[in-house]
Coordinates of N, CA, C and O in Angstrom, one line a residue:
M1 N -25.4 24.0 4.6 CA -26.4 23.0 3.8 C -25.4 22.0 2.3 O -25.5 21.4 2.8
K2 N -25.2 22.8 1.7 CA -24.7 23.1 0.4 C -23.3 22.2 0.9 O -22.6 21.3 0.0
T3 N -22.6 23.1 1.5 CA -21.3 22.3 2.0 C -21.2 21.1 2.3 O -20.1 20.1 1.8
I4 N -22.4 20.7 3.2 CA -22.1 19.0 3.9 C -22.3 18.2 2.7 O -22.1 16.9 2.2
K5 N -23.4 18.8 1.6 CA -23.6 17.9 0.4 C -22.4 17.4 -0.8 O -22.4 16.5 -0.8
Y6 N -21.6 18.5 -0.3 CA -20.3 18.7 -1.4 C -19.3 17.7 -0.7 O -18.6 16.9 -1.3
I7 N -19.0 18.3 0.4 CA -17.9 17.0 1.3 C -18.8 15.7 1.7 O -17.4 14.6 2.0
F8 N -19.8 15.7 1.9 CA -19.8 13.9 2.7 C -19.5 12.8 1.5 O -18.8 11.8 2.2
P9 N -19.4 12.8 0.5 CA -18.7 11.7 -0.4 C -17.1 11.5 0.0 O -16.8 10.7 -0.2
F10 N -16.8 12.9 0.0 CA -15.1 12.9 -0.4 C -14.9 12.1 1.7 O -14.3 11.3 1.3
L11 N -15.8 12.5 2.8 CA -15.5 12.2 3.9 C -15.8 10.4 3.9 O -15.4 9.6 4.6
V12 N -17.1 9.6 2.9 CA -16.9 8.2 3.4 C -16.0 8.1 2.4 O -15.4 6.7 2.9
V13 N -14.8 8.0 1.3 CA -13.8 7.8 1.2 C -13.2 7.6 1.8 O -12.5 6.6 1.9
I14 N -13.0 8.9 2.1 CA -11.5 8.7 3.4 C -12.2 8.0 4.4 O -10.8 7.2 4.7
V15 N -12.6 7.7 5.4 CA -13.5 6.4 6.2 C -13.2 4.9 5.6 O -12.5 4.5 6.0
F16 N -13.5 5.0 4.5 CA -13.2 3.9 3.8 C -12.0 3.2 3.7 O -11.2 2.0 3.7
G17 N -11.0 4.3 3.2 CA -10.1 4.2 2.7 C -8.8 4.4 3.9 O -7.7 3.3 4.0
L18 N -8.8 4.4 4.8 CA -8.5 4.3 6.5 C -9.2 2.6 6.9 O -8.7 2.8 8.6
T19 N -9.9 2.2 6.3 CA -10.2 0.6 6.9 C -9.2 -0.1 7.6 O -9.1 -0.5 8.9
P20 N -7.6 -0.1 7.1 CA -7.0 -0.9 7.9 C -5.9 -0.2 9.0 O -5.8 -1.1 9.4
F21 N -6.5 1.3 9.5 CA -6.2 1.4 10.9 C -7.2 0.2 11.5 O -7.1 0.0 13.0
I22 N -8.2 0.0 11.2 CA -9.1 -1.0 12.4 C -8.8 -2.0 12.5 O -8.9 -2.6 13.5
W23 N -7.7 -2.6 11.8 CA -7.3 -4.1 12.1 C -6.1 -4.4 12.6 O -5.7 -5.0 13.1
F24 N -5.5 -3.2 12.8 CA -4.5 -2.7 13.8 C -4.5 -2.3 15.2 O -3.6 -2.4 15.8
I25 N -6.2 -1.5 15.5 CA -6.5 -1.4 16.7 C -5.9 -2.7 17.6 O -6.9 -4.1 18.0
G26 N -5.4 -2.2 18.8 CA -4.7 -3.3 19.9 C -3.9 -4.3 19.6 O -3.6 -5.6 20.2
K27 N -3.5 -4.0 18.4 CA -2.1 -4.7 17.7 C -0.5 -4.8 17.8 O -0.5 -4.7 16.8
E28 N -0.6 -3.9 18.6 CA 0.8 -3.4 18.6 C 1.9 -4.3 18.2 O 2.0 -5.4 18.6
G29 N 2.8 -4.4 17.2 CA 3.8 -5.1 16.7 C 3.7 -6.5 15.6 O 3.9 -7.3 15.7
I30 N 2.0 -6.3 15.6 CA 1.8 -7.4 14.8 C 1.7 -7.1 13.4 O 1.1 -6.1 12.3
L31 N 2.2 -7.8 12.6 CA 2.3 -7.2 10.8 C 1.2 -8.8 10.3 O 0.6 -9.7 10.5
I32 N 0.7 -8.0 9.4 CA -0.3 -9.1 8.5 C 1.0 -9.7 7.1 O 1.2 -8.5 6.4
N33 N 1.1 -10.6 7.2 CA 1.5 -11.3 6.0 C 1.0 -12.6 5.4 O 0.3 -13.3 6.1
G34 N 1.2 -12.9 4.3 CA 1.0 -14.1 3.5 C 1.5 -14.1 2.0 O 2.3 -13.0 1.9
V35 N 0.8 -14.7 1.2 CA 1.5 -14.9 0.2 C 0.5 -13.6 -0.6 O 1.3 -12.8 -1.8
D36 N -0.4 -13.2 -0.3 CA -1.0 -11.8 -1.1 C -0.3 -10.4 -1.0 O -0.4 -9.8 -1.5
T37 N -0.1 -10.7 0.3 CA 0.6 -9.7 1.0 C 1.8 -8.8 0.3 O 2.0 -7.7 0.3
N38 N 2.4 -9.8 0.2 CA 4.1 -9.6 -0.7 C 4.6 -8.0 0.5 O 4.9 -7.6 -0.1
F39 N 5.0 -8.4 1.5 CA 5.4 -7.6 2.6 C 6.4 -7.9 3.2 O 6.9 -8.8 4.1
P40 N 7.3 -7.4 2.7 CA 8.9 -8.0 3.4 C 9.6 -7.2 4.6 O 8.6 -5.9 5.1
L41 N 10.5 -8.3 5.1 CA 10.8 -7.9 6.4 C 12.0 -6.8 6.8 O 12.1 -6.5 7.8
D42 N 12.3 -6.7 5.3 CA 13.2 -5.5 5.2 C 13.1 -4.9 3.9 O 13.5 -5.2 2.8
P43 N 12.0 -4.3 4.2 CA 11.5 -3.2 2.6 C 12.9 -2.6 1.7 O 12.6 -2.9 0.4
W44 N 13.8 -2.4 2.5 CA 15.2 -1.5 1.7 C 15.5 -2.4 0.9 O 15.8 -2.4 -0.4
V45 N 16.2 -3.8 1.5 CA 16.2 -4.9 0.4 C 15.9 -5.7 -1.0 O 15.7 -5.7 -1.6
W46 N 14.6 -5.4 -0.6 CA 13.4 -6.0 -1.3 C 13.5 -5.0 -2.0 O 12.8 -5.3 -3.6
F47 N 13.2 -3.8 -2.1 CA 12.9 -2.6 -3.3 C 14.5 -2.8 -4.0 O 14.4 -2.8 -5.6
Q48 N 15.5 -2.8 -3.6 CA 17.0 -3.1 -4.4 C 17.0 -4.0 -5.2 O 17.6 -3.9 -6.1
R49 N 16.6 -5.2 -4.5 CA 16.2 -6.6 -4.7 C 15.3 -6.4 -6.5 O 15.8 -7.1 -7.5
R50 N 14.7 -5.3 -6.7 CA 14.1 -5.2 -8.0 C 14.6 -4.4 -8.8 O 13.7 -4.6 -10.2
F51 N 15.8 -4.2 -9.0 CA 16.5 -3.9 -10.1 C 17.3 -4.4 -11.3 O 18.0 -4.1 -11.6
F52 N 17.0 -6.1 -10.7 CA 18.1 -7.2 -11.0 C 16.9 -7.8 -11.8 O 15.9 -8.3 -11.0
V53 N 17.0 -8.7 -12.4 CA 16.6 -9.4 -13.4 C 16.6 -11.0 -13.1 O 16.6 -11.8 -13.6
W54 N 17.5 -11.1 -12.0 CA 18.0 -12.4 -11.8 C 18.6 -12.3 -10.8 O 18.8 -11.5 -9.6
N55 N 17.4 -13.4 -10.1 CA 17.5 -13.5 -8.6 C 18.2 -15.1 -8.3 O 18.0 -15.7 -8.2
S56 N 19.7 -14.3 -7.2 CA 20.6 -15.4 -6.7 C 20.6 -15.3 -5.2 O 20.6 -16.0 -4.7
V57 N 18.9 -15.6 -5.0 CA 18.4 -15.6 -3.0 C 18.4 -17.5 -3.3 O 18.6 -17.5 -2.3
T58 N 17.7 -17.5 -3.9 CA 17.7 -19.5 -3.9 C 18.0 -20.0 -5.1 O 18.1 -19.8 -5.7
N59 N 19.0 -21.4 -4.5 CA 19.7 -22.1 -5.0 C 20.7 -21.5 -5.8 O 21.3 -20.2 -5.7
A60 N 20.4 -21.6 -7.2 CA 21.6 -21.2 -7.9 C 21.5 -19.8 -8.9 O 22.0 -19.2 -9.6
G61 N 19.9 -19.6 -8.4 CA 19.2 -18.3 -9.4 C 18.1 -19.0 -9.7 O 17.7 -20.2 -10.2
A62 N 17.3 -17.5 -10.3 CA 16.2 -17.8 -10.8 C 16.1 -16.6 -12.1 O 16.5 -15.7 -11.4
N63 N 14.8 -16.4 -12.9 CA 14.5 -15.4 -13.9 C 13.9 -15.0 -13.1 O 13.1 -15.4 -12.2
F64 N 14.2 -13.3 -12.9 CA 13.2 -12.7 -11.6 C 13.0 -11.4 -12.7 O 12.8 -9.8 -12.6
S65 N 12.9 -11.7 -14.1 CA 12.6 -10.1 -15.0 C 11.7 -9.6 -14.8 O 11.5 -8.1 -15.2
S66 N 10.3 -10.2 -14.1 CA 9.3 -9.6 -13.9 C 9.3 -8.8 -12.6 O 8.6 -7.9 -12.2
S67 N 10.6 -8.7 -11.8 CA 10.9 -8.1 -10.8 C 10.7 -6.2 -11.1 O 10.3 -5.5 -10.0
T68 N 11.1 -5.9 -12.1 CA 11.0 -4.5 -12.2 C 9.7 -3.9 -12.4 O 9.5 -2.6 -12.4
A69 N 8.7 -4.9 -12.2 CA 7.5 -3.8 -12.2 C 7.0 -3.7 -10.9 O 6.2 -2.8 -10.6
G70 N 7.7 -4.2 -10.4 CA 7.5 -4.1 -8.8 C 8.2 -3.2 -8.1 O 8.0 -2.9 -6.6
L71 N 8.8 -2.3 -8.5 CA 9.7 -1.1 -8.1 C 8.4 -0.3 -7.8 O 8.9 0.5 -6.4
F72 N 7.5 0.3 -8.4 CA 6.5 1.0 -7.6 C 5.8 0.9 -6.7 O 5.4 0.9 -5.7
F73 N 5.7 -0.6 -6.5 CA 4.8 -1.4 -5.4 C 5.2 -1.4 -4.1 O 5.0 -0.9 -3.5
H74 N 6.6 -1.7 -4.7 CA 7.5 -1.6 -3.0 C 8.3 -0.2 -2.8 O 8.9 -0.1 -1.5
F75 N 8.4 0.5 -3.8 CA 8.6 2.1 -3.0 C 7.8 2.8 -2.0 O 8.4 3.3 -1.5
I76 N 6.2 1.9 -2.4 CA 5.6 2.8 -1.2 C 5.9 2.3 0.2 O 5.1 3.2 0.9
Q77 N 6.8 1.0 0.3 CA 6.6 0.4 1.6 C 8.3 1.0 1.9 O 8.2 1.0 2.8
V78 N 9.4 1.5 1.1 CA 10.4 1.8 1.2 C 10.4 3.5 1.6 O 11.2 3.9 2.5
I79 N 9.4 4.1 1.1 CA 9.9 5.4 2.1 C 9.1 6.0 3.5 O 10.0 6.0 4.0
P80 N 8.2 5.2 3.9 CA 7.8 5.1 4.9 C 9.3 4.6 6.2 O 9.7 5.0 7.2
Y81 N 9.6 3.2 5.6 CA 10.5 2.6 6.1 C 12.0 3.5 6.5 O 12.8 3.6 7.1
S82 N 11.9 3.9 5.1 CA 13.5 5.0 5.0 C 13.3 5.9 6.2 O 14.1 6.7 6.6
L83 N 12.2 6.7 6.4 CA 12.0 7.5 7.2 C 12.0 7.5 8.4 O 12.2 8.2 9.2
G84 N 11.9 6.0 9.0 CA 12.4 5.5 10.5 C 11.0 4.7 11.0 O 11.3 4.4 12.1
F85 N 10.3 4.7 10.2 CA 8.6 4.2 10.7 C 9.2 2.7 11.3 O 9.8 1.9 10.8
N86 N 8.1 1.8 11.8 CA 8.6 0.6 12.4 C 8.0 -0.2 11.1 O 7.3 0.6 10.4
L87 N 8.0 -1.9 11.2 CA 7.7 -2.6 10.2 C 6.1 -2.5 10.3 O 5.3 -2.2 9.3
Q88 N 5.5 -2.5 11.0 CA 4.3 -2.1 11.5 C 3.4 -1.1 10.6 O 2.4 -0.8 9.8
H89 N 4.1 0.0 11.3 CA 3.5 1.4 10.5 C 3.8 1.5 9.1 O 3.2 2.0 8.4
T90 N 5.0 1.2 8.8 CA 5.5 0.5 7.1 C 3.7 -0.3 6.3 O 3.7 0.8 5.5
Q91 N 4.2 -0.9 7.0 CA 2.9 -2.0 6.4 C 1.4 -0.7 6.6 O 0.4 -0.7 5.5
I92 N 0.8 -0.3 7.5 CA -0.2 0.3 7.9 C -0.3 1.5 6.7 O -1.4 1.0 5.9
F93 N 0.9 2.3 6.2 CA 1.3 3.6 5.5 C 0.7 2.7 4.2 O 0.0 3.4 3.3
S94 N 1.3 1.6 3.5 CA 0.8 1.1 2.6 C 0.0 0.5 2.4 O -0.8 0.6 1.0
F95 N -1.0 0.1 3.6 CA -2.0 -0.6 3.2 C -3.3 0.6 2.7 O -4.0 0.4 2.2
V96 N -2.9 1.9 3.6 CA -4.1 3.1 3.8 C -3.7 3.6 2.6 O -4.5 3.8 1.3
F97 N -2.5 3.3 1.9 CA -2.4 4.0 0.2 C -3.1 3.3 -0.8 O -3.6 3.5 -1.3
W98 N -3.2 2.0 -0.7 CA -3.7 1.0 -1.7 C -5.4 1.3 -1.5 O -5.5 1.2 -2.4
F99 N -5.6 1.2 -0.4 CA -7.1 1.2 0.2 C -7.8 2.7 -0.6 O -8.5 2.9 -1.0
M100 N -7.4 3.6 -0.2 CA -7.4 4.8 -0.7 C -7.8 4.8 -1.9 O -8.5 5.5 -2.6
L101 N -6.5 4.7 -3.0 CA -6.3 4.3 -4.3 C -7.8 3.6 -4.6 O -8.5 4.0 -5.7
I102 N -8.0 3.0 -4.5 CA -8.8 1.5 -4.5 C -10.7 2.0 -4.6 O -11.1 2.4 -5.4
V103 N -10.1 2.9 -3.3 CA -12.1 3.3 -2.9 C -12.0 4.8 -3.8 O -12.9 4.7 -4.2
A104 N -11.3 5.4 -4.0 CA -11.2 6.8 -4.9 C -11.5 6.3 -6.6 O -12.5 7.2 -7.0
S105 N -10.6 5.3 -7.0 CA -10.7 5.2 -8.0 C -12.7 4.4 -8.6 O -12.8 4.4 -9.3
A106 N -12.8 3.9 -7.2 CA -14.4 2.9 -7.6 C -15.4 4.0 -7.4 O -16.2 4.3 -7.9
F107 N -15.0 5.2 -6.1 CA -16.0 6.7 -6.4 C -16.0 7.0 -7.2 O -16.9 7.5 -8.2
F108 N -15.0 7.5 -7.9 CA -15.0 8.4 -8.9 C -15.6 7.6 -10.9 O -16.1 8.1 -11.7
F109 N -15.5 6.2 -10.6 CA -15.9 5.8 -12.0 C -17.3 5.4 -11.7 O -18.0 5.7 -12.4
A110 N -17.6 5.0 -10.0 CA -19.3 5.3 -10.2 C -20.2 6.2 -10.3 O -20.9 6.4 -10.8
R111 N -19.3 7.8 -9.4 CA -19.6 8.8 -10.0 C -20.0 8.9 -11.4 O -20.5 9.9 -12.1
T112 N -18.7 8.6 -12.4 CA -18.9 9.0 -13.7 C -19.9 8.3 -14.5 O -20.8 8.4 -15.4
M113 N -20.2 7.0 -13.9 CA -21.3 6.1 -14.3 C -22.7 6.0 -13.9 O -23.8 6.5 -14.7
I114 N -22.7 7.0 -12.9 CA -24.3 7.2 -12.3 C -23.8 8.7 -11.5 O -23.2 8.8 -10.5
P115 N -23.9 9.9 -12.6 CA -23.7 11.3 -12.4 C -24.5 11.6 -11.0 O -25.9 11.5 -11.0

């Protein structure tokens, strides 16, 4: 009984962190895309572009100095893509990573504030 009481909060965190799986049930080959998701169709090229502070993709180029801040964020997408996952599975991996991070940090924050 004591073990269940100890493990239960972590199971809740894991279940909430796996929410993105629900979004993709029965939607094989579908991606969630939009302004906020910032999910590239070629994660490797998108990641490599983050190493430069000048973006020559549009017209004559543009200041892209904030791009290096995205190295970590897009590295999360490059890992599964480099391992051969398709785009949908890469996006699911990315979403689950961020959801787990958000849910776990909210849990530990709440646990600190209300022991």
